[in-house]
């Protein structure tokens, strides 16, 4: 078999300067916390989903989904460790495996596999299904194996700093340099720690978030990313002659609560270069969503989300991701009970990209139980 | 006649004393913030207390404050939620879970039992805890640095 996979002439190397900087600062910093502390969380969820499609009978039917997400953290004087493992009926994967050196109470340098800071939803909820109000994630924030258009899991270095202004407002800054996913078949595939020799190039990201009140979770921010995605051109006939994809994104996000309302929004502008042997195809589009949650009481929340885009229907890049959510209108209700359990019901009218330039349309009813222990 | 007056005076004095005793007991019903007696920290602002219990790093007099939570007394817990963090139990738990999930930030240590709480306070001099004033007054190993709540 001829392997037409494009091999990068020079694979991306983690910045040695940053690693050296860690060691220097580690020896010069001051103590940050006291005794070592362990913590563990277990997120469980069970979901049933019924799909009715007007465009593709193959999409119709009922399916269920079970998932357990285990989180372990360790904190000592200056060192922090975090691991997150997801086990479900469709996958078993080490999602995050990262360690940090804490220079002071406001600055940390992480090393390992972590969620991209430019993927807003992932950096807020990670795999903790109970923590998000809705059952579904917005299409733009989906994981790589769910046809997410942006990298979610990257491996490398992440520097985080918090500027506290007047003891009340905060600016959070993040900068990461890591291995980007590659493109295989019909999706992005993250760097595998157990296969370090695989082809992966640079994923560079920066994020700036402003929180007007340190005691509140309200925030608004910007996220920038540059991803050089190596393509396995033998894995899909649609990828023949495609060597690499350069993806630059600029996103603006907000998470704002006002009395009983909470608003979540993220809009991302994509600038794509699809580098074929015969030339480069350029592509730009916007994907985004607005979600509103309304707390009727402490236990009941109704919510809705609209997902849409601009110029996304003509995108050559999105044609490579047939299951990517292009449009969705969703409504739902959530009941929280027994301190850390929730039942959520969600109905949605959804369009995925489909093959070629025709969308697959379907309606979905989902019900989910989710919980966190302890 | 004189004897009747004496009994009346005696009864009146008893009622008066009883009222004063009740008043005294009521005045003692307060929740205070305590720290190890040898800690250099002698005061802390209300904002910093709230920050510390919301998982935000707080440094006072060069010490990183480590908040401890008492879970053995339901009424004390209710006062903590209303007066210190101003949140429902569910919102407070979610807030701490979120910090832990996002970047592994440790939650305030929860302690069952008053004796264990005192032991942890003295073992880690930068630890703070809230407790009834009447309990705090009984132990010489700790000092009161703020009155958080008083029954009115």
Short mmCIF file of C-alpha atoms in Angstrom, two decimals:
data_model
loop_
_atom_site.label_atom_id
_atom_site.label_comp_id
_atom_site.label_asym_id
_atom_site.label_seq_id
_atom_site.Cartn_x
_atom_site.Cartn_y
_atom_site.Cartn_z
CA UNK A 1 0.00 0.00 0.00
CA UNK A 2 1.34 3.36 -0.93
CA UNK A 3 1.31 5.79 1.89
CA UNK A 4 0.57 9.19 0.47
CA UNK A 5 0.46 10.80 3.87
CA UNK A 6 2.27 14.05 3.85
CA UNK A 7 5.27 14.03 6.16
CA UNK A 8 6.28 17.39 7.50
CA UNK A 9 9.84 18.25 6.66
CA UNK A 10 10.46 19.47 10.20
CA UNK A 11 8.12 18.43 12.98
CA UNK A 12 7.23 21.03 15.58
CA UNK A 13 9.40 20.94 18.70
CA UNK A 14 8.23 22.21 22.12
CA UNK A 15 9.97 25.49 22.99
CA UNK A 16 13.06 24.59 25.01
CA UNK A 17 13.36 28.22 26.13
CA UNK A 18 10.02 27.98 27.94
CA UNK A 19 11.07 24.79 29.72
CA UNK A 20 14.28 26.52 30.84
CA UNK A 21 12.25 29.47 32.04
CA UNK A 22 10.16 27.12 34.20
CA UNK A 23 13.25 25.79 35.93
CA UNK A 24 14.71 29.26 36.56
CA UNK A 25 11.45 30.64 37.95
CA UNK A 26 10.87 27.48 39.95
CA UNK A 27 14.10 28.05 41.83
CA UNK A 28 13.42 31.73 42.46
CA UNK A 29 9.71 31.84 43.35
CA UNK A 30 8.13 31.90 46.77
CA UNK A 31 5.95 29.34 48.52
CA UNK A 32 2.38 29.33 47.37
CA UNK A 33 0.35 26.90 49.42
CA UNK A 34 0.69 24.68 52.44
CA UNK A 35 -0.04 20.96 52.82
CA UNK A 36 -0.55 18.62 49.86
CA UNK A 37 -4.20 18.15 48.99
CA UNK A 38 -5.90 15.53 46.84
CA UNK A 39 -9.33 15.85 45.34
CA UNK A 40 -11.43 13.53 43.21
CA UNK A 41 -14.65 13.93 41.26
CA UNK A 42 -16.76 11.45 39.36
CA UNK A 43 -19.22 12.76 36.77
CA UNK A 44 -21.82 10.28 35.60
CA UNK A 45 -24.40 10.67 32.87
CA UNK A 46 -26.96 8.54 31.03
CA UNK A 47 -28.73 9.82 27.96
CA UNK A 48 -31.46 8.67 25.61
CA UNK A 49 -31.92 10.35 22.25
CA UNK A 50 -34.58 9.97 19.56
CA UNK A 51 -33.90 11.35 16.09
CA UNK A 52 -36.38 12.07 13.30
CA UNK A 53 -34.95 13.17 9.97
CA UNK A 54 -36.61 14.70 6.94
CA UNK A 55 -33.55 14.37 4.71
CA UNK A 56 -31.79 11.13 5.63
CA UNK A 57 -33.67 8.08 7.01
CA UNK A 58 -30.32 6.61 8.10
CA UNK A 59 -30.12 9.25 10.83
CA UNK A 60 -33.44 8.19 12.38
CA UNK A 61 -33.81 6.04 15.45
CA UNK A 62 -33.24 5.83 19.17
CA UNK A 63 -29.85 5.51 20.80
CA UNK A 64 -28.47 5.77 24.30
CA UNK A 65 -25.22 6.96 25.74
CA UNK A 66 -23.54 6.25 29.08
CA UNK A 67 -20.47 8.09 30.34
CA UNK A 68 -18.29 8.30 33.43
CA UNK A 69 -15.72 11.05 33.74
CA UNK A 70 -13.13 10.75 36.51
CA UNK A 71 -11.12 13.76 37.66
CA UNK A 72 -8.15 13.61 40.01
CA UNK A 73 -6.17 16.62 41.24
CA UNK A 74 -3.15 16.97 43.47
CA UNK A 75 -1.87 20.23 44.93
CA UNK A 76 1.31 20.77 46.91
CA UNK A 77 3.47 23.75 47.71
CA UNK A 78 4.11 24.81 44.12
CA UNK A 79 3.09 21.79 42.13
CA UNK A 80 -0.31 20.92 40.73
CA UNK A 81 -1.36 17.83 38.85
CA UNK A 82 -4.62 17.11 37.07
CA UNK A 83 -5.85 14.04 35.23
CA UNK A 84 -9.23 13.48 33.61
CA UNK A 85 -10.29 10.14 32.21
CA UNK A 86 -13.48 9.55 30.26
CA UNK A 87 -15.03 6.11 29.96
CA UNK A 88 -18.18 5.75 27.87
CA UNK A 89 -19.96 3.25 25.66
CA UNK A 90 -18.15 4.78 22.69
CA UNK A 91 -14.69 5.63 24.03
CA UNK A 92 -12.14 5.18 26.77
CA UNK A 93 -9.66 8.03 26.76
CA UNK A 94 -7.26 9.98 28.92
CA UNK A 95 -8.63 13.45 28.18
CA UNK A 96 -6.34 15.61 30.27
CA UNK A 97 -3.00 14.78 31.83
CA UNK A 98 -1.25 17.91 32.93
CA UNK A 99 1.10 19.17 35.60
CA UNK A 100 1.80 22.76 36.61
CA UNK A 101 4.43 24.74 38.36
CA UNK A 102 3.00 27.63 40.33
CA UNK A 103 5.39 30.59 40.34
CA UNK A 104 3.19 32.64 42.63
CA UNK A 105 -0.48 32.77 43.51
CA UNK A 106 -1.35 34.29 40.11
CA UNK A 107 0.94 32.54 37.62
CA UNK A 108 1.08 28.92 36.51
CA UNK A 109 2.85 27.03 33.79
CA UNK A 110 1.19 23.80 32.69
CA UNK A 111 2.78 20.99 30.78
CA UNK A 112 0.98 18.01 29.29
CA UNK A 113 -2.24 17.30 27.47
CA UNK A 114 -4.94 19.87 28.11
CA UNK A 115 -8.04 21.39 26.57
CA UNK A 116 -7.40 24.23 24.16
CA UNK A 117 -7.95 27.62 25.79
CA UNK A 118 -9.56 28.88 22.59
CA UNK A 119 -12.35 26.31 22.86
CA UNK A 120 -14.51 28.28 25.29
CA UNK A 121 -17.00 25.55 26.20
CA UNK A 122 -14.27 22.96 26.76
CA UNK A 123 -12.32 25.31 29.02
CA UNK A 124 -15.45 25.98 31.11
CA UNK A 125 -17.05 22.53 31.39
CA UNK A 126 -14.43 20.07 30.12
CA UNK A 127 -16.08 16.61 30.23
CA UNK A 128 -18.18 17.37 33.30
CA UNK A 129 -21.59 16.84 31.76
CA UNK A 130 -23.40 17.75 35.01
CA UNK A 131 -21.79 21.20 35.02
CA UNK A 132 -23.31 22.37 31.74
CA UNK A 133 -26.99 23.35 31.70
CA UNK A 134 -27.71 21.80 28.31
CA UNK A 135 -27.18 18.20 27.22
CA UNK A 136 -25.65 19.13 23.88
CA UNK A 137 -22.56 21.18 23.25
CA UNK A 138 -22.64 23.85 20.54
CA UNK A 139 -21.37 22.47 17.22
CA UNK A 140 -18.43 24.84 17.14
CA UNK A 141 -17.33 23.60 20.59
CA UNK A 142 -17.69 19.87 19.83
CA UNK A 143 -14.81 17.49 20.51
CA UNK A 144 -12.64 16.37 17.62
CA UNK A 145 -14.34 12.95 17.43
CA UNK A 146 -17.76 14.64 17.21
CA UNK A 147 -16.72 16.64 14.12
CA UNK A 148 -15.60 19.71 16.03
CA UNK A 149 -13.99 22.17 13.60
CA UNK A 150 -11.38 23.43 16.12
CA UNK A 151 -8.75 21.50 18.08
CA UNK A 152 -9.91 20.69 21.61
CA UNK A 153 -7.10 18.48 22.98
CA UNK A 154 -3.57 19.72 22.54
CA UNK A 155 -0.28 18.68 24.10
CA UNK A 156 2.42 21.13 25.11
CA UNK A 157 2.87 24.15 27.36
CA UNK A 158 0.31 26.56 28.75
CA UNK A 159 1.11 29.71 30.69
CA UNK A 160 -1.70 31.26 32.74
CA UNK A 161 -1.59 34.55 34.58
CA UNK A 162 -4.20 36.52 36.46
CA UNK A 163 -3.93 40.31 36.74
CA UNK A 164 -6.01 41.60 39.64
CA UNK A 165 -6.99 45.23 39.30
CA UNK A 166 -7.92 47.30 42.37
CA UNK A 167 -8.51 44.07 44.26
CA UNK A 168 -11.85 43.69 42.49
CA UNK A 169 -11.67 43.18 38.71
CA UNK A 170 -9.53 40.58 36.96
CA UNK A 171 -7.88 40.03 33.61
CA UNK A 172 -7.01 36.39 32.90
CA UNK A 173 -4.33 35.76 30.32
CA UNK A 174 -3.40 32.44 28.75
CA UNK A 175 -0.76 31.52 26.18
CA UNK A 176 -0.12 28.03 24.86
CA UNK A 177 2.29 26.38 22.48
CA UNK A 178 1.55 22.77 21.71
CA UNK A 179 1.09 19.96 19.24
CA UNK A 180 -1.93 20.42 16.99
CA UNK A 181 -4.20 17.55 15.96
CA UNK A 182 -3.84 15.95 12.54
CA UNK A 183 -6.69 15.43 10.08
CA UNK A 184 -7.58 11.79 9.50
CA UNK A 185 -10.63 10.50 7.63
CA UNK A 186 -13.45 12.90 8.46
CA UNK A 187 -12.16 14.47 11.66
CA UNK A 188 -9.31 15.99 13.61
CA UNK A 189 -7.23 13.55 15.67
CA UNK A 190 -5.35 14.89 18.71
CA UNK A 191 -1.70 14.18 19.42
CA UNK A 192 -1.30 10.82 21.15
CA UNK A 193 1.06 10.94 24.14
CA UNK A 194 1.67 7.20 23.68
CA UNK A 195 2.70 7.75 20.04
CA UNK A 196 5.05 10.74 20.20
CA UNK A 197 6.57 9.97 16.80
CA UNK A 198 3.35 10.79 14.93
CA UNK A 199 3.15 13.81 12.65
CA UNK A 200 1.86 16.86 14.44
CA UNK A 201 2.66 20.51 13.98
CA UNK A 202 2.23 23.72 15.94
CA UNK A 203 -0.93 24.82 17.73
CA UNK A 204 -0.43 28.28 19.23
CA UNK A 205 -3.19 29.96 21.22
CA UNK A 206 -3.76 33.08 23.27
CA UNK A 207 -6.75 34.04 25.37
CA UNK A 208 -7.65 37.21 27.25
CA UNK A 209 -10.68 37.35 29.53
CA UNK A 210 -11.94 40.30 31.54
CA UNK A 211 -13.97 39.74 34.70
CA UNK A 212 -15.31 42.99 36.16
CA UNK A 213 -15.91 41.43 39.56
CA UNK A 214 -13.53 38.85 40.99
CA UNK A 215 -16.39 37.36 43.03
CA UNK A 216 -18.58 36.85 39.99
CA UNK A 217 -18.26 34.37 37.13
CA UNK A 218 -19.14 37.02 34.53
CA UNK A 219 -16.52 37.31 31.83
CA UNK A 220 -15.97 38.56 28.31
CA UNK A 221 -12.93 37.80 26.22
CA UNK A 222 -10.97 37.22 23.06
CA UNK A 223 -9.25 34.06 21.85
CA UNK A 224 -6.71 33.72 19.06
CA UNK A 225 -5.30 30.54 17.60
CA UNK A 226 -3.05 29.33 14.85
CA UNK A 227 -3.12 25.62 14.04
CA UNK A 228 -0.97 23.85 11.49
CA UNK A 229 -2.84 20.61 10.84
CA UNK A 230 -1.08 17.75 9.08
CA UNK A 231 -3.41 15.78 6.80
CA UNK A 232 -3.42 12.01 6.34
CA UNK A 233 -4.34 12.19 2.69
CA UNK A 234 -4.64 8.40 2.34
CA UNK A 235 -7.37 8.17 4.94
CA UNK A 236 -10.21 9.61 2.85
CA UNK A 237 -10.68 10.04 -0.94
CA UNK A 238 -11.73 13.66 -0.29
CA UNK A 239 -8.28 14.35 1.15
CA UNK A 240 -6.24 13.19 -1.84
CA UNK A 241 -3.46 15.67 -2.62
CA UNK A 242 -4.31 17.74 0.50
CA UNK A 243 -1.06 18.09 2.45
CA UNK A 244 -1.91 20.36 5.33
CA UNK A 245 -4.48 22.79 6.68
CA UNK A 246 -3.52 26.11 8.23
CA UNK A 247 -6.25 27.37 10.51
CA UNK A 248 -6.25 30.83 12.07
CA UNK A 249 -9.14 31.77 14.35
CA UNK A 250 -10.30 34.84 16.20
CA UNK A 251 -13.08 34.35 18.72
CA UNK A 252 -15.07 36.58 21.02
CA UNK A 253 -16.88 34.97 23.94
CA UNK A 254 -19.05 36.05 26.84
CA UNK A 255 -20.53 34.42 29.91
CA UNK A 256 -22.80 36.87 31.68
CA UNK A 257 -25.34 36.47 34.47
CA UNK A 258 -27.99 39.06 35.22
CA UNK A 259 -30.40 38.28 38.06
CA UNK A 260 -31.99 34.95 37.08
CA UNK A 261 -30.63 35.04 33.52
CA UNK A 262 -27.36 33.69 32.21
CA UNK A 263 -26.10 34.30 28.68
CA UNK A 264 -23.36 32.36 26.91
CA UNK A 265 -22.06 33.32 23.49
CA UNK A 266 -19.07 32.53 21.34
CA UNK A 267 -18.43 33.63 17.76
CA UNK A 268 -15.34 32.49 15.92
CA UNK A 269 -13.96 33.78 12.65
CA UNK A 270 -12.03 31.11 10.72
CA UNK A 271 -9.36 31.86 8.13
CA UNK A 272 -8.34 28.63 6.42
CA UNK A 273 -5.61 27.63 3.96
CA UNK A 274 -6.09 24.18 2.48
CA UNK A 275 -2.70 23.34 0.98
CA UNK A 276 -3.04 20.94 -1.93
CA UNK A 277 -0.17 19.76 -4.08
CA UNK A 278 -1.64 21.78 -6.94
CA UNK A 279 -2.16 24.96 -4.95
CA UNK A 280 -3.85 26.51 -1.94
CA UNK A 281 -7.59 26.89 -1.42
CA UNK A 282 -8.48 29.78 0.85
CA UNK A 283 -11.59 29.80 2.92
CA UNK A 284 -13.13 32.02 5.58
CA UNK A 285 -16.35 31.77 7.59
CA UNK A 286 -17.88 32.49 10.99
CA UNK A 287 -19.55 30.04 13.35
CA UNK A 288 -21.19 30.95 16.62
CA UNK A 289 -24.03 30.60 19.08
CA UNK A 290 -26.00 32.38 21.75
CA UNK A 291 -27.44 30.46 24.71
CA UNK A 292 -29.76 31.85 27.38
CA UNK A 293 -30.52 30.12 30.69
CA UNK A 294 -33.34 31.30 32.94
CA UNK A 295 -33.50 30.02 36.52
CA UNK A 296 -37.18 29.74 37.47
CA UNK A 297 -36.17 28.61 40.94
CA UNK A 298 -33.01 27.18 42.43
CA UNK A 299 -33.95 23.73 41.07
CA UNK A 300 -35.51 24.55 37.69
CA UNK A 301 -33.83 26.14 34.67
CA UNK A 302 -35.18 26.64 31.17
CA UNK A 303 -32.71 27.29 28.38
CA UNK A 304 -32.42 27.78 24.66
CA UNK A 305 -29.66 28.10 22.12
CA UNK A 306 -29.36 29.31 18.54
CA UNK A 307 -26.35 28.22 16.48
CA UNK A 308 -25.63 29.73 13.12
CA UNK A 309 -22.86 30.98 10.87
CA UNK A 310 -21.87 33.26 8.04
CA UNK A 311 -20.44 31.96 4.79
CA UNK A 312 -20.15 28.50 6.35
CA UNK A 313 -22.30 26.79 3.70
CA UNK A 314 -19.63 27.49 1.07
CA UNK A 315 -16.68 26.46 3.18
CA UNK A 316 -14.31 23.94 1.59
CA UNK A 317 -12.95 23.04 5.03
CA UNK A 318 -16.36 22.27 6.53
CA UNK A 319 -17.11 19.99 3.56
CA UNK A 320 -14.42 17.73 4.99
CA UNK A 321 -16.43 17.46 8.25
CA UNK A 322 -19.85 16.12 7.17
CA UNK A 323 -21.17 15.72 10.74
CA UNK A 324 -20.30 19.25 11.87
CA UNK A 325 -23.36 21.10 13.21
CA UNK A 326 -24.08 23.99 10.86
CA UNK A 327 -27.34 25.28 12.36
CA UNK A 328 -29.36 24.39 15.43
CA UNK A 329 -32.28 25.80 17.36
CA UNK A 330 -32.66 24.17 20.75
CA UNK A 331 -34.91 24.46 23.81
CA UNK A 332 -34.65 22.60 27.09
CA UNK A 333 -35.47 22.35 30.75
CA UNK A 334 -33.32 21.12 33.63
CA UNK A 335 -34.33 19.94 37.09
CA UNK A 336 -31.67 19.83 39.78
CA UNK A 337 -32.39 17.58 42.73
CA UNK A 338 -30.74 15.85 45.70
CA UNK A 339 -27.84 18.33 45.86
CA UNK A 340 -25.85 17.02 42.87
CA UNK A 341 -28.18 15.27 40.42
CA UNK A 342 -30.01 16.69 37.42
CA UNK A 343 -32.56 15.55 34.85
CA UNK A 344 -32.50 17.47 31.58
CA UNK A 345 -34.84 17.41 28.60
CA UNK A 346 -33.85 18.99 25.29
CA UNK A 347 -35.49 19.34 21.85
CA UNK A 348 -33.58 20.59 18.85
CA UNK A 349 -33.94 21.27 15.16
CA UNK A 350 -30.51 20.60 13.69
CA UNK A 351 -28.66 20.70 10.38
CA UNK A 352 -25.33 19.05 9.89
CA UNK A 353 -23.07 19.82 6.98
CA UNK A 354 -23.77 16.56 5.15
CA UNK A 355 -21.97 15.41 2.03
CA UNK A 356 -21.18 17.98 -0.59
CA UNK A 357 -23.19 21.16 -0.29
CA UNK A 358 -26.45 19.65 0.98
CA UNK A 359 -27.32 19.69 4.66
CA UNK A 360 -28.73 16.79 6.65
CA UNK A 361 -31.72 17.99 8.65
CA UNK A 362 -33.14 16.26 11.70
CA UNK A 363 -35.10 16.86 14.88
CA UNK A 364 -33.93 15.41 18.13
CA UNK A 365 -35.43 14.77 21.56
CA UNK A 366 -32.90 14.07 24.31
CA UNK A 367 -33.28 13.20 27.96
CA UNK A 368 -30.38 12.91 30.35
CA UNK A 369 -29.59 12.14 33.97
CA UNK A 370 -26.31 13.61 35.18
CA UNK A 371 -24.61 13.77 38.56
CA UNK A 372 -21.34 14.47 40.31
CA UNK A 373 -19.81 12.59 43.25
CA UNK A 374 -18.83 13.27 45.97
CA UNK B 1 -47.30 43.76 105.04
CA UNK B 2 -43.50 44.08 105.18
CA UNK B 3 -43.13 40.39 104.41
CA UNK B 4 -45.34 40.75 101.28
CA UNK B 5 -43.15 43.63 100.05
CA UNK B 6 -40.01 41.55 100.59
CA UNK B 7 -41.44 38.66 98.56
CA UNK B 8 -42.42 41.06 95.79
CA UNK B 9 -38.93 42.62 95.76
CA UNK B 10 -37.40 39.16 95.71
CA UNK B 11 -39.60 38.04 92.81
CA UNK B 12 -38.92 41.24 90.91
CA UNK B 13 -35.18 40.83 91.43
CA UNK B 14 -35.39 37.20 90.23
CA UNK B 15 -37.26 38.20 87.05
CA UNK B 16 -34.77 40.99 86.46
CA UNK B 17 -31.83 38.64 86.89
CA UNK B 18 -33.43 36.09 84.62
CA UNK B 19 -33.97 38.74 81.94
CA UNK B 20 -30.34 39.83 82.24
CA UNK B 21 -29.15 36.22 82.00
CA UNK B 22 -31.25 35.62 78.89
CA UNK B 23 -29.93 38.85 77.42
CA UNK B 24 -26.39 37.73 78.19
CA UNK B 25 -26.96 34.34 76.56
CA UNK B 26 -28.44 36.00 73.46
CA UNK B 27 -25.47 38.34 73.18
CA UNK B 28 -23.15 35.32 73.10
CA UNK B 29 -24.86 33.86 70.03
CA UNK B 30 -22.40 34.99 67.42
CA UNK B 31 -20.28 33.42 64.69
CA UNK B 32 -16.64 34.42 64.57
CA UNK B 33 -13.65 33.88 62.33
CA UNK B 34 -10.71 32.30 64.11
CA UNK B 35 -7.07 31.58 63.38
CA UNK B 36 -4.19 29.98 65.22
CA UNK B 37 -3.10 32.14 68.18
CA UNK B 38 0.50 32.29 66.90
CA UNK B 39 -0.44 33.39 63.40
CA UNK B 40 0.84 36.84 62.38
CA UNK B 41 -2.57 37.52 60.86
CA UNK B 42 -4.65 39.69 63.20
CA UNK B 43 -7.35 40.97 60.90
CA UNK B 44 -8.85 40.18 57.53
CA UNK B 45 -11.37 42.09 55.47
CA UNK B 46 -14.87 40.77 54.78
CA UNK B 47 -14.07 40.79 51.05
CA UNK B 48 -10.96 38.67 51.57
CA UNK B 49 -12.89 36.18 53.70
CA UNK B 50 -15.48 35.81 50.96
CA UNK B 51 -12.78 35.48 48.32
CA UNK B 52 -10.97 32.79 50.29
CA UNK B 53 -14.15 30.72 50.69
CA UNK B 54 -14.96 31.16 46.99
CA UNK B 55 -11.65 29.55 46.07
CA UNK B 56 -9.78 32.74 45.23
CA UNK B 57 -6.21 32.96 46.50
CA UNK B 58 -5.91 35.50 49.32
CA UNK B 59 -2.61 36.66 50.84
CA UNK B 60 -2.70 38.52 54.18
CA UNK B 61 0.49 39.61 55.93
CA UNK B 62 2.49 37.36 53.62
CA UNK B 63 0.38 34.32 54.48
CA UNK B 64 -1.76 32.45 51.99
CA UNK B 65 -5.08 32.00 53.72
CA UNK B 66 -6.40 28.41 53.81
CA UNK B 67 -10.12 28.32 54.58
CA UNK B 68 -11.59 25.41 56.54
CA UNK B 69 -15.28 24.55 56.51
CA UNK B 70 -17.29 23.06 59.35
CA UNK B 71 -19.98 20.66 58.18
CA UNK B 72 -21.04 19.21 61.53
CA UNK B 73 -23.45 22.01 62.47
CA UNK B 74 -26.37 22.68 60.12
CA UNK B 75 -27.24 26.07 61.58
CA UNK B 76 -23.62 27.22 61.39
CA UNK B 77 -23.54 26.08 57.76
CA UNK B 78 -26.69 28.09 56.98
CA UNK B 79 -25.17 31.20 58.55
CA UNK B 80 -21.98 30.61 56.55
CA UNK B 81 -23.92 30.40 53.29
CA UNK B 82 -26.05 33.47 54.03
CA UNK B 83 -23.56 35.76 55.72
CA UNK B 84 -20.17 34.84 54.31
CA UNK B 85 -20.58 33.65 50.72
CA UNK B 86 -24.15 34.92 50.14
CA UNK B 87 -25.10 31.94 48.00
CA UNK B 88 -27.36 28.92 48.10
CA UNK B 89 -25.72 25.59 48.92
CA UNK B 90 -26.16 24.47 45.30
CA UNK B 91 -24.62 27.63 43.82
CA UNK B 92 -21.70 27.49 46.25
CA UNK B 93 -21.00 23.82 45.54
CA UNK B 94 -21.14 24.44 41.78
CA UNK B 95 -18.78 27.36 42.07
CA UNK B 96 -16.15 25.27 43.86
CA UNK B 97 -16.69 22.28 41.56
CA UNK B 98 -16.15 24.54 38.59
CA UNK B 99 -12.79 25.77 39.87
CA UNK B 100 -11.65 22.24 40.59
CA UNK B 101 -12.76 21.00 37.18
CA UNK B 102 -11.29 23.92 35.27
CA UNK B 103 -7.78 23.98 36.64
CA UNK B 104 -7.55 21.71 39.64
CA UNK B 105 -7.88 24.46 42.21
CA UNK B 106 -8.44 22.80 45.61
CA UNK B 107 -11.73 23.30 47.44
CA UNK B 108 -11.78 24.53 51.04
CA UNK B 109 -11.11 21.56 53.30
CA UNK B 110 -14.28 20.30 54.98
CA UNK B 111 -13.93 19.17 58.57
CA UNK B 112 -16.34 17.06 60.59
CA UNK B 113 -16.20 17.74 64.32
CA UNK B 114 -15.09 20.67 66.40
CA UNK B 115 -11.98 18.97 67.83
CA UNK B 116 -10.67 18.07 64.40
CA UNK B 117 -11.25 21.63 63.25
CA UNK B 118 -9.19 22.97 66.15
CA UNK B 119 -6.45 20.47 65.42
CA UNK B 120 -6.24 21.57 61.79
CA UNK B 121 -6.30 25.24 62.73
CA UNK B 122 -3.29 24.84 64.99
CA UNK B 123 -1.45 22.51 62.62
CA UNK B 124 -1.63 25.03 59.76
CA UNK B 125 -1.18 28.57 61.11
CA UNK B 126 -2.56 30.24 57.96
CA UNK B 127 -5.86 28.36 58.19
CA UNK B 128 -9.05 30.19 59.05
CA UNK B 129 -12.35 28.77 60.23
CA UNK B 130 -15.72 30.03 61.38
CA UNK B 131 -17.35 28.83 64.59
CA UNK B 132 -19.68 29.86 67.39
CA UNK B 133 -18.14 32.54 69.59
CA UNK B 134 -18.97 30.50 72.68
CA UNK B 135 -16.80 27.65 71.34
CA UNK B 136 -14.00 29.98 70.31
CA UNK B 137 -13.88 31.55 73.78
CA UNK B 138 -13.19 28.16 75.34
CA UNK B 139 -9.97 27.40 73.48
CA UNK B 140 -6.74 29.30 74.13
CA UNK B 141 -4.95 27.90 71.07
CA UNK B 142 -6.95 30.14 68.71
CA UNK B 143 -7.81 33.82 68.47
CA UNK B 144 -10.86 35.62 67.12
CA UNK B 145 -10.04 37.95 64.23
CA UNK B 146 -13.54 38.93 63.13
CA UNK B 147 -17.16 38.70 64.19
CA UNK B 148 -19.01 37.41 61.14
CA UNK B 149 -22.57 37.23 62.39
CA UNK B 150 -24.48 38.14 65.53
CA UNK B 151 -28.05 37.23 66.37
CA UNK B 152 -30.19 40.35 66.44
#
